Amino acid sequence: MVKGMREERVAGERSLLLGVGISAIGIGMYIPFSLVFFHHVTGLSFALVGIVLTATGLAGLAVMPLAGSTVDRFGARKVNLLLYAVRALGFTLYPFAGSLPAFAAVALVTALADRSFSIVQQSLIGEVARGGARDRLQASIRALQNAGMGAGALVVSGVLALWGTDGFTYTAWGNAVAFALAGLLVSRVKPLRDHTNGLLSADGAPGSAKRPPAGYRMVLADRPFLGLTAANFLTALGYSALSVLFPLYITTWLHGPDSLTGAAFTVNTALCAGIGVLIASRVRRSGARRTRSAALGALLFAAAFVGQIVLGTVRPGQTATLVALLVIVVVYTVGELVHSPSGGALSVSAAPEAVRGRYLATYQLSYSLATALAPSLFTGLLALDGRLPWAFLTVAALGAALALTRLERHLPPEAVHATPPSPTPAPAAAPAEAVTREPATTATG
């Protein structure tokens, strides 16, 4: 936003952020060990756990459109609280789900809540904030999620060191407590309302709460938003690179130690948690349009991917490779920190308030599709040449940057600008006595 202007504070913002941080600690306590975690908690074999998690994850993808419709009908805050309650209940029951049917049932319900949560949380940002506050919340939530997941991984490591594999059961119940606390905190957040009778519209202006119903046909007819979703899919492939492509590239093409992957993740997580809010604040206060700052993030992704191509071509010694990889990871992470808040706020603000849930469900599918396609796409290209997947990602990131800049004039101004530009003053009206009126004509007939 422009310097000198103050952002509106969100009612219950501290509670929202504290809840996000606590739930992230819970997620960090099981995500790094998911297969091992559920194996020890339920006593089922790794193979059965893997099959169930894959099947329930796919079912979660299928229910995402329904989550969008539910948000539009009941409001993001209510659905958000419901999902926290479902996740808390699920992790409470996991230690008792020792049979395959019981585990599948609990995992299915929990997966539906997990997959839908990103849609609901994005919708909640649109429901409780407007203008530059949306960008600030996007950055703060991302930083807290990274810090919380790192803290959760440390917590579970300590629990396992004290109690061994029995610690996984305590971790499951600790996770349930984390989600329950997060839900209680988020319940204090208040949606924005105008002084009459309705929620604020997507741009923050007062609007009527009674609007004509609209379904996914409205979303599919909105070509600029579909273009925005397609551009995000191209960028989302880049988000998958660090977790999917990076480890394979190091071991199979650069022939480096696995420890480099751990170092890269540590740098990425530390930077996201430590300077994410600062970078987002600098971008926001510069007054940059969201489309252009998101495009800048995509260009930084492309620069990092080109760096991988160069590194994979030169393949220097181990020390030089380590330094180069760390530089590349820093550039990549800065691109992530520039793109994520602007891209997220852009999607929230481009969605009409009455159908925001459906719009964001469509937008979030771009992340889910990229996550699903990334493993097979990257491994297939890597089998041909280690530099080929990075070349593909470079083209994708450049295409995303170009698409974002081209879409700028087709998206709503309140979506493009965190702070809408001041209108041009109208010319002064002529003095009343200088105005000549045409004589009225009378119809005759």
Short mmCIF file of C-alpha atoms in Angstrom, two decimals:
data_model
loop_
_atom_site.label_atom_id
_atom_site.label_comp_id
_atom_site.label_asym_id
_atom_site.label_seq_id
_atom_site.Cartn_x
_atom_site.Cartn_y
_atom_site.Cartn_z
CA MET A 1 0.00 0.00 0.00
CA VAL A 2 1.05 3.60 -0.36
CA LYS A 3 3.14 5.04 2.43
CA GLY A 4 1.33 7.11 4.99
CA MET A 5 -1.93 5.13 4.79
CA ARG A 6 -2.87 2.86 7.67
CA GLU A 7 -4.38 -0.56 7.17
CA GLU A 8 -7.62 -1.46 8.86
CA ARG A 9 -7.09 -3.94 11.68
CA VAL A 10 -9.07 -7.15 11.66
CA ALA A 11 -11.39 -7.81 14.61
CA GLY A 12 -9.87 -10.79 16.41
CA GLU A 13 -6.74 -10.81 14.23
CA ARG A 14 -4.42 -11.87 17.05
CA SER A 15 -6.70 -14.77 17.93
CA LEU A 16 -6.82 -15.84 14.29
CA LEU A 17 -3.05 -15.79 13.92
CA LEU A 18 -2.47 -17.52 17.25
CA GLY A 19 -4.92 -20.22 16.19
CA VAL A 20 -3.10 -20.67 12.89
CA GLY A 21 0.23 -20.99 14.71
CA ILE A 22 -1.11 -23.56 17.18
CA SER A 23 -2.73 -25.68 14.46
CA ALA A 24 0.51 -25.51 12.44
CA ILE A 25 2.38 -26.96 15.41
CA GLY A 26 -0.10 -29.83 15.39
CA ILE A 27 0.38 -30.39 11.66
CA GLY A 28 4.15 -30.33 12.09
CA MET A 29 3.87 -33.08 14.68
CA TYR A 30 2.66 -35.64 12.15
CA ILE A 31 3.26 -34.51 8.55
CA PRO A 32 7.02 -35.31 8.52
CA PHE A 33 6.27 -38.84 9.76
CA SER A 34 2.84 -39.44 8.20
CA LEU A 35 3.25 -43.12 7.21
CA VAL A 36 5.28 -43.97 10.32
CA PHE A 37 2.92 -41.93 12.48
CA PHE A 38 -0.24 -43.73 11.40
CA HIS A 39 1.50 -47.12 11.39
CA HIS A 40 2.43 -46.82 15.05
CA VAL A 41 -0.81 -45.13 16.12
CA THR A 42 -3.10 -47.74 14.51
CA GLY A 43 -0.86 -50.82 14.37
CA LEU A 44 -1.68 -51.36 10.67
CA SER A 45 0.97 -52.19 8.08
CA PHE A 46 2.72 -49.49 6.07
CA ALA A 47 1.12 -50.83 2.87
CA LEU A 48 -2.43 -50.57 4.23
CA VAL A 49 -1.78 -47.14 5.70
CA GLY A 50 -0.43 -45.93 2.35
CA ILE A 51 -3.42 -47.26 0.40
CA VAL A 52 -5.90 -45.67 2.80
CA LEU A 53 -4.13 -42.29 2.80
CA THR A 54 -3.99 -42.22 -1.01
CA ALA A 55 -7.66 -43.17 -1.39
CA THR A 56 -8.89 -40.70 1.23
CA GLY A 57 -6.69 -37.96 -0.24
CA LEU A 58 -8.31 -38.42 -3.66
CA ALA A 59 -11.73 -38.37 -2.02
CA GLY A 60 -10.77 -35.11 -0.37
CA LEU A 61 -10.02 -33.59 -3.78
CA ALA A 62 -13.43 -34.62 -5.05
CA VAL A 63 -15.22 -32.86 -2.20
CA MET A 64 -13.49 -29.50 -2.67
CA PRO A 65 -16.26 -28.03 -4.90
CA LEU A 66 -18.81 -28.97 -2.25
CA ALA A 67 -16.70 -27.14 0.34
CA GLY A 68 -16.91 -23.98 -1.78
CA SER A 69 -20.69 -24.23 -1.99
CA THR A 70 -20.94 -24.80 1.75
CA VAL A 71 -18.89 -21.67 2.47
CA ASP A 72 -21.16 -19.58 0.24
CA ARG A 73 -24.23 -20.89 2.04
CA PHE A 74 -23.14 -20.82 5.69
CA GLY A 75 -20.13 -18.45 5.78
CA ALA A 76 -16.42 -19.20 6.04
CA ARG A 77 -16.17 -18.66 9.81
CA LYS A 78 -18.78 -21.30 10.66
CA VAL A 79 -17.31 -23.85 8.25
CA ASN A 80 -13.81 -23.10 9.53
CA LEU A 81 -14.89 -23.90 13.10
CA LEU A 82 -16.57 -27.10 11.91
CA LEU A 83 -13.40 -28.28 10.15
CA TYR A 84 -11.28 -27.61 13.24
CA ALA A 85 -13.75 -29.67 15.29
CA VAL A 86 -13.68 -32.54 12.77
CA ARG A 87 -9.87 -32.60 12.74
CA ALA A 88 -9.73 -32.53 16.53
CA LEU A 89 -12.19 -35.42 16.73
CA GLY A 90 -10.31 -37.38 14.07
CA PHE A 91 -6.97 -37.23 15.87
CA THR A 92 -8.67 -38.10 19.14
CA LEU A 93 -10.04 -41.29 17.54
CA TYR A 94 -6.95 -42.37 15.57
CA PRO A 95 -5.37 -44.31 18.50
CA PHE A 96 -8.61 -46.32 18.79
CA ALA A 97 -8.83 -47.07 15.04
CA GLY A 98 -6.92 -50.35 15.14
CA SER A 99 -8.88 -52.11 12.40
CA LEU A 100 -8.79 -51.29 8.69
CA PRO A 101 -12.47 -50.20 8.45
CA ALA A 102 -12.14 -47.98 11.53
CA PHE A 103 -8.93 -46.37 10.29
CA ALA A 104 -10.40 -45.84 6.81
CA ALA A 105 -13.51 -44.18 8.26
CA VAL A 106 -11.57 -41.82 10.54
CA ALA A 107 -8.99 -41.07 7.83
CA LEU A 108 -11.72 -40.32 5.29
CA VAL A 109 -13.54 -37.80 7.47
CA THR A 110 -10.26 -36.17 8.52
CA ALA A 111 -9.00 -36.01 4.92
CA LEU A 112 -12.19 -34.30 3.78
CA ALA A 113 -11.62 -31.64 6.45
CA ASP A 114 -7.91 -31.30 5.63
CA ARG A 115 -8.42 -30.89 1.88
CA SER A 116 -11.21 -28.37 2.33
CA PHE A 117 -9.40 -26.30 4.93
CA SER A 118 -7.30 -24.19 2.54
CA ILE A 119 -10.45 -23.10 0.68
CA VAL A 120 -12.21 -22.18 3.87
CA GLN A 121 -9.23 -20.34 5.34
CA GLN A 122 -8.77 -18.27 2.17
CA SER A 123 -12.49 -17.49 2.21
CA LEU A 124 -12.23 -16.48 5.87
CA ILE A 125 -9.53 -13.95 4.99
CA GLY A 126 -11.93 -12.40 2.49
CA GLU A 127 -14.71 -12.45 5.07
CA VAL A 128 -12.81 -10.70 7.88
CA ALA A 129 -10.40 -8.37 6.02
CA ARG A 130 -10.29 -6.02 3.07
CA GLY A 131 -7.69 -4.06 1.10
CA GLY A 132 -4.09 -4.37 2.20
CA ALA A 133 -5.13 -6.23 5.36
CA ARG A 134 -5.74 -9.27 3.17
CA ASP A 135 -2.15 -9.21 1.93
CA ARG A 136 -0.88 -8.76 5.48
CA LEU A 137 -2.88 -11.72 6.75
CA GLN A 138 -1.69 -13.89 3.85
CA ALA A 139 1.95 -13.16 4.72
CA SER A 140 1.47 -13.55 8.47
CA ILE A 141 -0.38 -16.85 8.12
CA ARG A 142 2.29 -18.28 5.81
CA ALA A 143 5.08 -17.25 8.20
CA LEU A 144 3.27 -18.74 11.20
CA GLN A 145 2.55 -21.96 9.32
CA ASN A 146 6.23 -22.42 8.53
CA ALA A 147 7.34 -21.55 12.06
CA GLY A 148 4.64 -23.71 13.62
CA MET A 149 5.39 -26.76 11.49
CA GLY A 150 9.08 -26.45 12.33
CA ALA A 151 8.26 -26.20 16.01
CA GLY A 152 5.90 -29.18 15.75
CA ALA A 153 8.64 -31.32 14.20
CA LEU A 154 10.91 -30.43 17.11
CA VAL A 155 8.17 -31.21 19.65
CA VAL A 156 7.48 -34.66 18.22
CA SER A 157 11.20 -35.39 18.10
CA GLY A 158 11.40 -34.69 21.84
CA VAL A 159 8.28 -36.74 22.55
CA LEU A 160 9.69 -39.73 20.66
CA ALA A 161 13.02 -39.37 22.44
CA LEU A 162 11.23 -39.58 25.81
CA TRP A 163 8.56 -42.21 25.16
CA GLY A 164 9.70 -44.02 22.02
CA THR A 165 7.03 -45.17 19.58
CA ASP A 166 4.37 -44.79 22.28
CA GLY A 167 4.95 -41.07 21.81
CA PHE A 168 3.04 -41.22 18.52
CA THR A 169 -0.18 -41.86 20.45
CA TYR A 170 0.49 -38.88 22.73
CA THR A 171 1.27 -36.86 19.63
CA ALA A 172 -2.11 -37.74 18.10
CA TRP A 173 -3.91 -36.51 21.20
CA GLY A 174 -1.69 -33.43 21.35
CA ASN A 175 -2.67 -32.73 17.77
CA ALA A 176 -6.35 -32.99 18.69
CA VAL A 177 -5.82 -30.48 21.50
CA ALA A 178 -4.00 -28.13 19.09
CA PHE A 179 -6.91 -28.16 16.61
CA ALA A 180 -9.46 -27.68 19.40
CA LEU A 181 -7.56 -24.68 20.79
CA ALA A 182 -7.18 -23.22 17.30
CA GLY A 183 -10.93 -23.50 16.77
CA LEU A 184 -11.68 -21.75 20.07
CA LEU A 185 -9.35 -18.91 19.14
CA VAL A 186 -10.72 -18.50 15.62
CA SER A 187 -14.26 -18.34 17.05
CA ARG A 188 -13.32 -14.87 18.34
CA VAL A 189 -12.80 -13.54 14.81
CA LYS A 190 -15.64 -11.34 13.58
CA PRO A 191 -16.65 -11.11 9.89
CA LEU A 192 -16.86 -7.64 8.42
CA ARG A 193 -20.35 -6.22 8.14
CA ASP A 194 -21.68 -2.91 6.98
CA HIS A 195 -23.77 -0.67 9.22
CA THR A 196 -27.03 -1.93 7.75
CA ASN A 197 -27.58 -5.58 7.09
CA GLY A 198 -24.98 -7.25 5.00
CA LEU A 199 -21.49 -8.59 4.63
CA LEU A 200 -19.00 -6.37 2.89
CA SER A 201 -18.54 -7.01 -0.79
CA ALA A 202 -15.34 -8.41 -2.28
CA ASP A 203 -13.79 -4.96 -2.52
CA GLY A 204 -14.75 -3.98 1.00
CA ALA A 205 -17.67 -1.78 0.01
CA PRO A 206 -21.02 -2.23 1.77
CA GLY A 207 -23.30 -4.60 -0.07
CA SER A 208 -26.58 -6.29 0.40
CA ALA A 209 -26.61 -9.61 2.18
CA LYS A 210 -29.46 -10.76 -0.09
CA ARG A 211 -28.01 -11.56 -3.48
CA PRO A 212 -29.28 -13.75 -6.27
CA PRO A 213 -27.95 -17.30 -6.05
CA ALA A 214 -25.11 -18.24 -8.38
CA GLY A 215 -23.40 -21.55 -8.87
CA TYR A 216 -20.26 -22.86 -10.53
CA ARG A 217 -21.63 -21.79 -13.91
CA MET A 218 -20.84 -18.21 -12.89
CA VAL A 219 -17.26 -19.21 -12.06
CA LEU A 220 -16.81 -21.06 -15.35
CA ALA A 221 -18.13 -18.05 -17.26
CA ASP A 222 -15.58 -15.72 -15.60
CA ARG A 223 -12.71 -15.98 -18.08
CA PRO A 224 -10.33 -13.57 -16.29
CA PHE A 225 -10.61 -15.58 -13.08
CA LEU A 226 -10.10 -18.86 -14.95
CA GLY A 227 -7.03 -17.27 -16.53
CA LEU A 228 -5.82 -16.32 -13.05
CA THR A 229 -6.36 -19.92 -11.92
CA ALA A 230 -4.43 -21.26 -14.93
CA ALA A 231 -1.55 -18.88 -14.23
CA ASN A 232 -1.49 -20.08 -10.64
CA PHE A 233 -1.30 -23.70 -11.81
CA LEU A 234 1.90 -22.86 -13.68
CA THR A 235 3.35 -21.23 -10.58
CA ALA A 236 2.11 -24.02 -8.31
CA LEU A 237 4.26 -26.50 -10.24
CA GLY A 238 7.21 -24.44 -9.05
CA TYR A 239 6.01 -24.64 -5.45
CA SER A 240 6.15 -28.45 -5.76
CA ALA A 241 9.75 -28.39 -6.99
CA LEU A 242 11.41 -28.03 -3.59
CA SER A 243 9.76 -31.07 -2.04
CA VAL A 244 9.50 -33.35 -5.11
CA LEU A 245 12.16 -32.47 -7.67
CA PHE A 246 14.94 -31.00 -5.56
CA PRO A 247 15.84 -34.18 -3.59
CA LEU A 248 15.85 -36.35 -6.74
CA TYR A 249 17.90 -33.82 -8.69
CA ILE A 250 20.57 -33.65 -5.98
CA THR A 251 21.01 -37.39 -5.67
CA THR A 252 20.60 -38.56 -9.29
CA TRP A 253 22.03 -35.68 -11.33
CA LEU A 254 24.39 -33.77 -9.05
CA HIS A 255 25.33 -36.92 -7.06
CA GLY A 256 25.28 -34.90 -3.86
CA PRO A 257 24.59 -36.10 -0.32
CA ASP A 258 21.04 -36.31 1.02
CA SER A 259 22.02 -33.80 3.70
CA LEU A 260 21.83 -31.04 1.05
CA THR A 261 18.10 -31.60 0.85
CA GLY A 262 17.75 -31.11 4.59
CA ALA A 263 19.86 -27.95 4.42
CA ALA A 264 17.68 -26.57 1.61
CA PHE A 265 14.47 -27.22 3.54
CA THR A 266 15.96 -25.63 6.65
CA VAL A 267 16.94 -22.48 4.75
CA ASN A 268 13.55 -22.26 3.07
CA THR A 269 11.60 -22.73 6.29
CA ALA A 270 13.78 -20.32 8.28
CA LEU A 271 13.47 -17.59 5.66
CA CYS A 272 9.69 -18.05 5.32
CA ALA A 273 9.25 -17.81 9.07
CA GLY A 274 11.84 -15.08 9.66
CA ILE A 275 11.47 -12.55 6.83
CA GLY A 276 8.20 -13.50 5.13
CA VAL A 277 6.16 -10.77 6.81
CA LEU A 278 8.91 -8.19 6.26
CA ILE A 279 9.17 -8.85 2.51
CA ALA A 280 5.41 -8.87 2.08
CA SER A 281 5.18 -5.59 3.99
CA ARG A 282 7.81 -3.97 1.76
CA VAL A 283 5.97 -5.12 -1.35
CA ARG A 284 2.64 -3.91 0.00
CA ARG A 285 3.93 -0.52 1.09
CA SER A 286 5.56 0.04 -2.28
CA GLY A 287 2.07 0.30 -3.74
CA ALA A 288 2.81 -2.41 -6.30
CA ARG A 289 -0.17 -3.94 -8.03
CA ARG A 290 -0.88 -7.46 -6.87
CA THR A 291 -0.66 -8.80 -10.40
CA ARG A 292 2.80 -7.31 -10.86
CA SER A 293 4.20 -8.39 -7.50
CA ALA A 294 2.87 -11.92 -8.10
CA ALA A 295 4.49 -11.80 -11.55
CA LEU A 296 7.76 -10.69 -9.93
CA GLY A 297 7.60 -13.72 -7.66
CA ALA A 298 7.15 -15.96 -10.72
CA LEU A 299 10.17 -14.29 -12.39
CA LEU A 300 12.28 -15.00 -9.30
CA PHE A 301 11.17 -18.62 -9.53
CA ALA A 302 12.32 -18.65 -13.16
CA ALA A 303 15.69 -17.18 -12.16
CA ALA A 304 16.16 -19.93 -9.55
CA PHE A 305 15.24 -22.60 -12.09
CA VAL A 306 17.71 -21.20 -14.63
CA GLY A 307 20.31 -21.34 -11.86
CA GLN A 308 19.61 -25.06 -11.49
CA ILE A 309 20.09 -25.56 -15.22
CA VAL A 310 23.45 -23.78 -15.11
CA LEU A 311 24.50 -25.73 -12.01
CA GLY A 312 23.46 -29.00 -13.63
CA THR A 313 25.50 -28.15 -16.71
CA VAL A 314 28.69 -27.02 -14.96
CA ARG A 315 28.51 -29.47 -12.03
CA PRO A 316 31.36 -27.97 -9.97
CA GLY A 317 32.95 -29.47 -6.86
CA GLN A 318 31.04 -30.24 -3.69
CA THR A 319 31.77 -26.95 -1.92
CA ALA A 320 30.84 -24.83 -4.93
CA THR A 321 27.71 -26.91 -5.46
CA LEU A 322 26.66 -26.36 -1.84
CA VAL A 323 27.13 -22.59 -2.10
CA ALA A 324 25.32 -22.42 -5.44
CA LEU A 325 22.39 -24.49 -4.17
CA LEU A 326 21.99 -22.30 -1.10
CA VAL A 327 21.98 -19.16 -3.28
CA ILE A 328 19.40 -20.74 -5.57
CA VAL A 329 17.23 -21.72 -2.61
CA VAL A 330 17.39 -18.16 -1.26
CA VAL A 331 16.29 -16.72 -4.63
CA TYR A 332 13.55 -19.35 -4.86
CA THR A 333 12.32 -18.58 -1.32
CA VAL A 334 12.25 -14.83 -1.92
CA GLY A 335 10.17 -15.51 -5.03
CA GLU A 336 7.80 -17.58 -2.90
CA LEU A 337 7.53 -14.81 -0.30
CA VAL A 338 6.82 -12.17 -2.95
CA HIS A 339 4.32 -14.27 -4.90
CA SER A 340 2.32 -15.98 -2.17
CA PRO A 341 0.70 -13.02 -0.32
CA SER A 342 -0.06 -11.10 -3.52
CA GLY A 343 -1.33 -14.15 -5.38
CA GLY A 344 -3.50 -15.24 -2.47
CA ALA A 345 -4.99 -11.78 -1.90
CA LEU A 346 -5.51 -11.40 -5.65
CA SER A 347 -7.63 -14.55 -5.82
CA VAL A 348 -9.65 -13.62 -2.71
CA SER A 349 -10.33 -10.10 -3.91
CA ALA A 350 -11.18 -11.14 -7.47
CA ALA A 351 -13.94 -13.43 -6.19
CA PRO A 352 -17.41 -11.90 -5.77
CA GLU A 353 -18.47 -12.08 -2.13
CA ALA A 354 -21.70 -14.01 -2.82
CA VAL A 355 -19.82 -16.90 -4.47
CA ARG A 356 -16.37 -16.49 -2.94
CA GLY A 357 -16.31 -20.07 -1.68
CA ARG A 358 -16.95 -21.51 -5.14
CA TYR A 359 -14.39 -19.20 -6.73
CA LEU A 360 -11.68 -20.12 -4.23
CA ALA A 361 -12.50 -23.83 -4.48
CA THR A 362 -11.82 -23.53 -8.21
CA TYR A 363 -8.63 -21.58 -7.57
CA GLN A 364 -7.35 -24.06 -4.98
CA LEU A 365 -7.80 -26.90 -7.46
CA SER A 366 -4.85 -25.42 -9.35
CA TYR A 367 -2.62 -26.20 -6.35
CA SER A 368 -4.09 -29.67 -5.88
CA LEU A 369 -3.73 -30.54 -9.56
CA ALA A 370 -0.13 -29.33 -9.62
CA THR A 371 0.67 -31.36 -6.50
CA ALA A 372 -0.89 -34.47 -8.04
CA LEU A 373 0.90 -34.12 -11.41
CA ALA A 374 4.31 -33.01 -10.14
CA PRO A 375 5.77 -36.41 -9.12
CA SER A 376 5.11 -38.18 -12.44
CA LEU A 377 5.95 -35.11 -14.52
CA PHE A 378 9.24 -34.40 -12.78
CA THR A 379 10.43 -37.99 -12.63
CA GLY A 380 9.60 -38.52 -16.31
CA LEU A 381 11.55 -35.45 -17.42
CA LEU A 382 14.39 -36.19 -15.02
CA ALA A 383 14.81 -39.65 -16.55
CA LEU A 384 15.59 -37.97 -19.89
CA ASP A 385 17.89 -35.22 -18.61
CA GLY A 386 18.38 -33.71 -15.15
CA ARG A 387 18.06 -30.19 -16.53
CA LEU A 388 14.87 -30.81 -18.47
CA PRO A 389 12.39 -30.45 -15.58
CA TRP A 390 14.02 -27.16 -14.59
CA ALA A 391 13.70 -25.94 -18.17
CA PHE A 392 10.03 -26.89 -18.14
CA LEU A 393 9.50 -25.04 -14.85
CA THR A 394 11.32 -21.98 -16.21
CA VAL A 395 8.94 -21.79 -19.17
CA ALA A 396 5.97 -22.34 -16.85
CA ALA A 397 7.05 -19.56 -14.48
CA LEU A 398 7.65 -17.13 -17.35
CA GLY A 399 4.25 -18.02 -18.78
CA ALA A 400 2.64 -17.33 -15.40
CA ALA A 401 4.34 -13.92 -15.15
CA LEU A 402 3.20 -13.00 -18.65
CA ALA A 403 -0.35 -14.18 -17.99
CA LEU A 404 -0.59 -12.18 -14.75
CA THR A 405 0.45 -8.95 -16.44
CA ARG A 406 -1.91 -9.56 -19.38
CA LEU A 407 -4.82 -10.30 -17.04
CA GLU A 408 -4.31 -7.11 -15.06
CA ARG A 409 -6.69 -4.95 -17.11
CA HIS A 410 -9.40 -7.63 -17.11
CA LEU A 411 -9.56 -8.18 -13.34
CA PRO A 412 -11.54 -5.95 -10.93
CA PRO A 413 -9.53 -2.88 -9.82
CA GLU A 414 -10.13 -3.76 -6.16
CA ALA A 415 -8.43 -7.10 -6.79
CA VAL A 416 -5.41 -5.65 -8.60
CA HIS A 417 -4.80 -2.85 -6.07
CA ALA A 418 -4.42 -3.52 -2.35
CA THR A 419 -5.39 0.11 -1.90
CA PRO A 420 -7.60 1.34 -4.75
CA PRO A 421 -6.11 4.39 -6.49
CA SER A 422 -7.62 7.72 -5.59
CA PRO A 423 -10.17 8.85 -8.17
CA THR A 424 -9.28 11.80 -10.37
CA PRO A 425 -11.00 14.95 -9.06
CA ALA A 426 -13.93 16.01 -11.19
CA PRO A 427 -13.75 19.46 -12.83
CA ALA A 428 -15.39 22.23 -10.85
CA ALA A 429 -19.00 22.87 -11.75
CA ALA A 430 -19.95 26.17 -13.33
CA PRO A 431 -21.58 28.80 -11.08
CA ALA A 432 -25.33 28.40 -10.85
CA GLU A 433 -26.02 31.84 -12.32
CA ALA A 434 -23.89 31.10 -15.36
CA VAL A 435 -25.83 27.98 -16.27
CA THR A 436 -28.39 28.47 -19.00
CA ARG A 437 -31.21 26.02 -19.21
CA GLU A 438 -33.05 25.06 -22.33
CA PRO A 439 -36.71 25.96 -22.15
CA ALA A 440 -38.91 23.02 -21.44
CA THR A 441 -40.92 21.69 -24.32
CA THR A 442 -44.48 20.68 -23.98
CA ALA A 443 -45.90 17.83 -25.93
CA THR A 444 -49.03 18.63 -27.81
CA GLY A 445 -51.38 16.20 -29.21
#
